[in-house]
Amino acid sequence: MKGTAELLKEHQLKVTPQRLKIVKMLEKHGHINIEDLYKEMLKEFPSVSLATIYKNINQMIESGLIQEVKLPETKSVYELIKEPHLHMVCDKCHKVEDIVIGTEKIIEEAEKVSGYIINESFITLRGICPDCQKR
Amino acid sequence: MKGTAELLKEHQLKVTPQRLKIVKMLEKHGHINIEDLYKEMLKEFPSVSLATIYKNINQMIESGLIQEVKLPETKSVYELIKEPHLHMVCDKCHKVEDIVIGTEKIIEEAEKVSGYIINESFITLRGICPDCQKR
DNA sequence: GTCGACAGGAAAATAATTTTCTTTTAAGAA
DNA sequence: TTCTTAAAAGAAAATTATTTTCCTGTCGAC
């Protein structure tokens, strides 16, 4: 288990209280949008500026610590970069989850059909999560 | 082959020169962002307003004629709704193409792993297109 | 051809994001 | 620990993106 401060240092980012909080929020929530992140930050740093949030998010993206996830029908969310995964979005409760499954098959097929050499895939699936199915 | 005006009527949208042009642009380019659409529209309608573009795009989305496609690293583009497909984006020339391949396998696998009932998939693959591979 | 609902255009309003500038702070050197 | 400096934070302004308002003009049913 890697410390939050170490994570920042590994990405050449100075360790500041605001950055620590941002990363901890990402660790806790998995995915979060700018607005919610700002609201949460305000609780701990009443005078935090939205500009600070934006600047840090952009720096974290540039340094390869986090990435933006564009989802249909909603604002983008951000997540820590880890192993490649798909996104599941629930139509009812709107939660976002990661799942790891093989994508070799579909990528191979897409390469064959399109002639592209594929470097990365972005897959989002929307539907009803197990919890919402029960209701 | 369906006429452009008919397409609009089918979606309860009054046929206006501006709307015709927008749909024709979509038919021609396949995918286009707001900025480029506006620039092209200006050539034919020198006094067209950006508000008109936005209002029409939103109405076309609501009526189910077009949809927004969110792509990594770029602004959203819009496309006419047709059969389900994947998006291929070239890292070099940045073109966007559609391909139709089966997604049942990966969806089935995702449903099994996640417990979700999946309603729709959004798949974008980025890489190098055949043309750019030759260079 | 007439009329009403709705579309277009201009401008203002709102929202989202970035930039600028000044003050404060993290962190390596002394 | 203290000193120093590059960089971060915060406030405000600037920029960009999108939506709304309001007035005029036009599509299309009659």
Coordinates of C-alpha atoms (C1' of nucleotides) in Angstrom, one line a residue:
Chain A
M1 CA 0.0 0.0 0.0
K2 CA 1.6 3.2 -1.2
G3 CA 1.3 6.4 0.8
T4 CA -0.5 9.4 -0.7
A5 CA 2.5 11.7 -0.4
E6 CA 4.7 9.2 -2.1
L7 CA 2.3 9.0 -5.0
L8 CA 2.6 12.8 -5.5
K9 CA 6.4 12.7 -5.2
E10 CA 6.7 9.9 -7.7
H11 CA 5.0 12.2 -10.1
Q12 CA 7.2 15.2 -9.4
L13 CA 4.4 17.1 -7.6
K14 CA 5.1 19.0 -4.5
V15 CA 3.2 17.7 -1.5
T16 CA 0.7 20.2 -0.4
P17 CA -2.3 19.8 1.9
Q18 CA -4.7 20.5 -1.0
R19 CA -3.1 18.0 -3.3
L20 CA -3.1 15.4 -0.6
K21 CA -6.8 15.9 -0.1
I22 CA -7.5 15.7 -3.8
V23 CA -5.6 12.4 -4.1
K24 CA -7.3 11.0 -1.0
M25 CA -10.7 12.0 -2.4
L26 CA -9.9 10.1 -5.6
E27 CA -8.7 7.1 -3.6
K28 CA -11.9 7.2 -1.6
H29 CA -14.5 7.9 -4.3
G30 CA -12.7 6.3 -7.2
H31 CA -14.3 8.8 -9.6
I32 CA -15.2 12.4 -8.9
N33 CA -16.1 15.5 -11.0
I34 CA -14.8 19.0 -10.5
E35 CA -17.9 20.3 -8.8
D36 CA -18.1 17.6 -6.2
L37 CA -14.4 17.7 -5.6
Y38 CA -14.6 21.4 -5.0
K39 CA -17.5 21.0 -2.6
E40 CA -15.7 18.4 -0.6
M41 CA -12.5 20.4 -0.6
L42 CA -14.3 23.4 0.8
K43 CA -15.2 21.4 3.9
E44 CA -11.6 21.0 4.8
F45 CA -10.2 24.2 3.2
P46 CA -12.9 26.8 3.4
S47 CA -10.9 29.2 1.3
V48 CA -9.7 26.9 -1.4
S49 CA -10.1 28.3 -4.9
L50 CA -11.6 26.6 -7.9
A51 CA -8.5 27.7 -9.8
T52 CA -6.4 25.6 -7.5
I53 CA -8.6 22.6 -8.2
Y54 CA -8.3 23.1 -11.9
K55 CA -4.6 23.8 -11.8
N56 CA -3.9 20.7 -9.7
I57 CA -6.2 18.4 -11.8
N58 CA -4.4 19.6 -14.9
Q59 CA -1.0 19.1 -13.4
M60 CA -1.9 15.6 -12.2
I61 CA -3.1 14.7 -15.7
E62 CA 0.1 16.0 -17.3
S63 CA 2.2 14.1 -14.8
G64 CA 0.3 10.9 -15.5
L65 CA -1.1 10.5 -12.0
I66 CA -4.8 10.8 -13.0
Q67 CA -6.9 10.8 -16.1
E68 CA -10.2 12.3 -17.2
V69 CA -13.0 10.0 -17.9
K70 CA -15.7 11.3 -20.3
L71 CA -19.0 9.7 -19.7
P72 CA -22.2 10.0 -21.7
E73 CA -24.9 12.4 -20.4
T74 CA -22.7 13.7 -17.5
K75 CA -19.8 15.8 -16.6
S76 CA -16.4 14.3 -16.8
V77 CA -14.9 12.6 -13.8
Y78 CA -11.3 12.0 -12.8
E79 CA -9.6 8.9 -11.6
L80 CA -6.2 7.7 -10.5
I81 CA -4.4 5.9 -13.3
K82 CA -4.1 2.2 -12.6
E83 CA -4.5 -1.0 -14.7
P84 CA -6.6 -0.7 -17.9
H85 CA -10.3 -1.2 -17.1
L86 CA -13.8 -0.5 -18.4
H87 CA -16.4 1.8 -16.9
M88 CA -19.8 0.7 -15.8
V89 CA -22.4 3.5 -15.2
C90 CA -25.7 2.8 -13.6
D91 CA -28.7 4.4 -15.3
K92 CA -30.6 4.6 -12.0
C93 CA -28.2 5.5 -9.2
H94 CA -25.6 6.9 -11.6
K95 CA -22.7 5.3 -9.8
V96 CA -19.5 4.6 -11.8
E97 CA -17.6 1.4 -11.3
D98 CA -14.5 -0.1 -12.9
I99 CA -14.3 -3.6 -14.1
V100 CA -11.3 -5.5 -15.5
I101 CA -12.0 -7.8 -18.3
G102 CA -10.0 -8.8 -21.4
T103 CA -10.4 -6.6 -24.4
E104 CA -8.0 -8.4 -26.7
K105 CA -10.7 -10.1 -28.7
I106 CA -12.6 -7.0 -29.6
I107 CA -9.5 -5.0 -30.3
E108 CA -8.1 -7.7 -32.6
E109 CA -11.4 -7.8 -34.4
A110 CA -11.5 -4.0 -34.7
E111 CA -7.9 -4.0 -36.0
K112 CA -8.8 -6.5 -38.6
V113 CA -11.9 -4.7 -39.8
S114 CA -10.5 -1.1 -39.7
G115 CA -6.9 -1.6 -40.6
Y116 CA -5.9 0.5 -37.6
I117 CA -3.1 -0.3 -35.1
I118 CA -4.9 0.2 -31.8
N119 CA -3.0 1.8 -28.9
E120 CA -5.7 2.3 -26.4
S121 CA -9.4 1.6 -25.8
F122 CA -12.1 3.6 -24.0
I123 CA -15.1 1.5 -23.1
T124 CA -18.1 2.6 -21.1
L125 CA -21.1 0.5 -20.6
R126 CA -24.3 1.8 -19.1
G127 CA -27.1 -0.2 -17.6
I128 CA -28.6 -1.2 -14.3
C129 CA -26.3 -2.1 -11.4
P130 CA -27.0 -5.1 -9.2
D131 CA -28.3 -3.0 -6.3
C132 CA -30.8 -1.1 -8.4
Q133 CA -31.9 -4.4 -10.0
K134 CA -33.1 -5.6 -6.6
R135 CA -35.4 -2.6 -6.1
Chain B
M1 CA -31.8 6.9 -49.8
K2 CA -33.7 9.3 -47.6
G3 CA -34.0 13.0 -48.3
T4 CA -32.5 15.4 -45.8
A5 CA -35.8 17.3 -45.4
E6 CA -37.7 14.1 -44.7
L7 CA -35.2 13.2 -42.0
L8 CA -36.0 16.4 -40.2
K9 CA -39.8 16.0 -40.6
E10 CA -39.6 12.5 -39.3
H11 CA -38.2 14.0 -36.1
Q12 CA -40.8 16.7 -35.8
L13 CA -38.3 19.4 -36.7
K14 CA -39.4 22.2 -39.0
V15 CA -37.4 22.3 -42.2
T16 CA -35.3 25.4 -42.4
P17 CA -32.3 26.2 -44.5
Q18 CA -30.0 26.2 -41.5
R19 CA -31.2 22.8 -40.3
L20 CA -30.8 21.4 -43.7
K21 CA -27.3 22.6 -43.9
I22 CA -26.4 21.1 -40.5
V23 CA -27.8 17.7 -41.4
K24 CA -26.0 17.8 -44.7
M25 CA -22.8 18.6 -43.0
L26 CA -23.3 15.7 -40.7
E27 CA -24.0 13.4 -43.7
K28 CA -20.9 14.7 -45.4
H29 CA -18.4 14.7 -42.6
G30 CA -19.8 11.9 -40.5
H31 CA -18.6 13.7 -37.3
I32 CA -18.2 17.3 -36.6
N33 CA -17.7 19.6 -33.6
I34 CA -19.5 22.8 -32.9
E35 CA -16.7 25.1 -33.8
D36 CA -16.1 23.5 -37.2
L37 CA -19.8 23.3 -37.9
Y38 CA -20.1 27.0 -37.1
K39 CA -17.3 27.9 -39.4
E40 CA -18.8 25.9 -42.3
M41 CA -22.2 27.4 -41.7
L42 CA -20.8 30.9 -41.8
K43 CA -19.8 30.3 -45.4
E44 CA -23.3 29.7 -46.5
F45 CA -25.1 31.8 -43.9
P46 CA -22.8 34.7 -43.1
S47 CA -25.0 36.0 -40.3
V48 CA -25.8 32.7 -38.7
S49 CA -25.6 32.8 -34.9
L50 CA -23.8 30.4 -32.7
A51 CA -26.9 30.3 -30.6
T52 CA -28.8 28.9 -33.6
I53 CA -26.2 26.1 -33.9
Y54 CA -26.4 25.2 -30.3
K55 CA -30.2 25.4 -30.2
N56 CA -30.5 23.2 -33.2
I57 CA -27.9 20.7 -32.1
N58 CA -29.7 20.3 -28.8
Q59 CA -33.1 19.9 -30.5
M60 CA -31.7 17.3 -32.8
I61 CA -30.3 15.4 -29.9
E62 CA -33.6 15.6 -28.0
S63 CA -35.6 14.4 -31.0
G64 CA -33.2 11.5 -31.5
L65 CA -31.8 12.6 -34.9
I66 CA -28.2 13.0 -33.7
Q67 CA -26.0 12.2 -30.8
E68 CA -23.0 13.6 -29.1
V69 CA -19.8 11.6 -29.2
K70 CA -17.3 12.3 -26.4
L71 CA -13.8 11.6 -27.5
P72 CA -10.6 11.6 -25.4
E73 CA -8.4 14.6 -25.7
T74 CA -10.8 16.5 -28.0
K75 CA -14.0 18.4 -28.1
S76 CA -17.2 16.4 -28.6
V77 CA -18.4 15.7 -32.0
Y78 CA -21.9 15.0 -33.3
E79 CA -23.2 12.4 -35.6
L80 CA -26.4 11.2 -37.1
I81 CA -27.9 8.3 -35.2
K82 CA -27.7 5.0 -37.2
E83 CA -26.9 1.4 -36.3
P84 CA -24.7 0.9 -33.2
H85 CA -21.0 1.2 -33.9
L86 CA -17.6 1.8 -32.5
H87 CA -15.4 4.9 -33.0
M88 CA -11.8 4.8 -34.3
V89 CA -9.7 7.8 -33.8
C90 CA -6.3 8.3 -35.5
D91 CA -3.6 9.5 -33.2
K92 CA -1.8 11.2 -36.1
C93 CA -4.4 12.7 -38.5
H94 CA -7.1 12.8 -35.9
K95 CA -9.8 11.5 -38.2
V96 CA -12.8 9.7 -36.7
E97 CA -14.3 6.7 -38.3
D98 CA -17.1 4.3 -37.5
I99 CA -16.8 0.6 -37.6
V100 CA -19.4 -2.1 -37.0
I101 CA -18.3 -5.2 -35.2
G102 CA -20.1 -7.4 -32.7
T103 CA -19.9 -6.4 -29.1
E104 CA -22.0 -9.3 -27.7
K105 CA -19.0 -11.1 -26.3
I106 CA -17.5 -8.3 -24.3
I107 CA -20.9 -7.2 -23.1
E108 CA -21.8 -10.7 -22.0
E109 CA -18.5 -10.9 -20.2
A110 CA -19.0 -7.5 -18.6
E111 CA -22.5 -8.5 -17.4
K112 CA -21.1 -11.7 -15.9
V113 CA -18.3 -9.9 -14.1
S114 CA -20.2 -6.8 -12.9
G115 CA -23.7 -8.1 -12.4
Y116 CA -25.0 -5.2 -14.4
I117 CA -27.7 -5.5 -17.0
I118 CA -26.2 -3.5 -19.9
N119 CA -28.3 -1.3 -22.1
E120 CA -25.8 0.4 -24.2
S121 CA -22.1 0.5 -24.9
F122 CA -19.7 3.4 -25.8
I123 CA -16.5 2.2 -27.3
T124 CA -13.7 4.4 -28.7
L125 CA -10.4 3.0 -29.9
R126 CA -7.5 5.2 -30.7
G127 CA -4.5 4.2 -32.8
I128 CA -2.9 4.7 -36.2
C129 CA -5.1 4.6 -39.3
P130 CA -4.1 2.7 -42.4
D131 CA -3.2 5.9 -44.3
C132 CA -0.9 7.2 -41.5
Q133 CA 0.7 3.8 -41.2
K134 CA 2.0 4.1 -44.8
R135 CA 3.9 7.3 -44.1
Chain C
dG1 C1' -52.7 34.0 -49.1
dT2 C1' -53.4 34.3 -44.0
dC3 C1' -52.1 33.2 -39.3
dG4 C1' -49.9 31.2 -35.4
dA5 C1' -46.2 28.6 -33.6
dC6 C1' -41.9 28.2 -33.8
dA7 C1' -37.0 29.3 -35.8
dG8 C1' -33.3 32.7 -36.5
dG9 C1' -30.3 36.4 -35.0
dA10 C1' -28.3 39.7 -31.7
dA11 C1' -27.1 40.5 -27.3
dA12 C1' -27.0 39.5 -22.7
dA13 C1' -26.6 36.0 -19.1
dT14 C1' -24.7 32.1 -17.2
dA15 C1' -21.3 28.5 -16.7
dA16 C1' -16.9 26.5 -17.2
dT17 C1' -12.1 26.9 -17.4
dT18 C1' -7.8 29.4 -17.6
dT19 C1' -4.7 33.2 -16.7
dT20 C1' -2.6 36.7 -14.0
dC21 C1' -0.7 38.5 -10.1
dT22 C1' 0.5 38.7 -5.3
dT23 C1' 1.2 36.2 -1.1
dT24 C1' 2.4 32.0 1.1
dT25 C1' 4.7 27.6 1.6
dA26 C1' 7.3 23.2 0.6
dA27 C1' 11.6 21.4 0.6
dG28 C1' 16.5 21.4 -0.4
dA29 C1' 20.8 23.8 1.0
dA30 C1' 23.4 26.0 4.5
Chain D
dT1 C1' 16.8 24.7 12.4
dT2 C1' 17.0 28.6 9.4
dC3 C1' 17.5 30.5 4.8
dT4 C1' 16.3 30.6 0.0
dT5 C1' 13.8 29.9 -3.9
dA6 C1' 10.8 27.7 -7.1
dA7 C1' 6.5 26.7 -7.1
dA8 C1' 1.7 26.5 -5.1
dA9 C1' -2.4 28.9 -3.2
dG10 C1' -5.9 32.2 -3.5
dA11 C1' -8.4 36.2 -5.4
dA12 C1' -9.8 38.4 -9.2
dA13 C1' -10.0 39.1 -13.9
dA14 C1' -10.0 37.1 -18.4
dT15 C1' -11.3 33.8 -21.7
dT16 C1' -14.1 30.3 -23.6
dA17 C1' -18.3 27.7 -23.9
dT18 C1' -23.1 27.4 -23.7
dT19 C1' -27.8 29.0 -22.7
dT20 C1' -31.3 32.3 -22.4
dT21 C1' -34.0 36.3 -23.7
dC22 C1' -36.4 39.0 -26.7
dC23 C1' -37.7 40.7 -30.9
dT24 C1' -38.3 39.8 -35.9
dG25 C1' -39.1 36.7 -39.6
dT26 C1' -40.7 32.4 -41.8
dC27 C1' -42.5 27.5 -42.2
dG28 C1' -46.4 25.1 -43.1
dA29 C1' -51.3 24.0 -41.8
dC30 C1' -55.6 25.8 -43.2

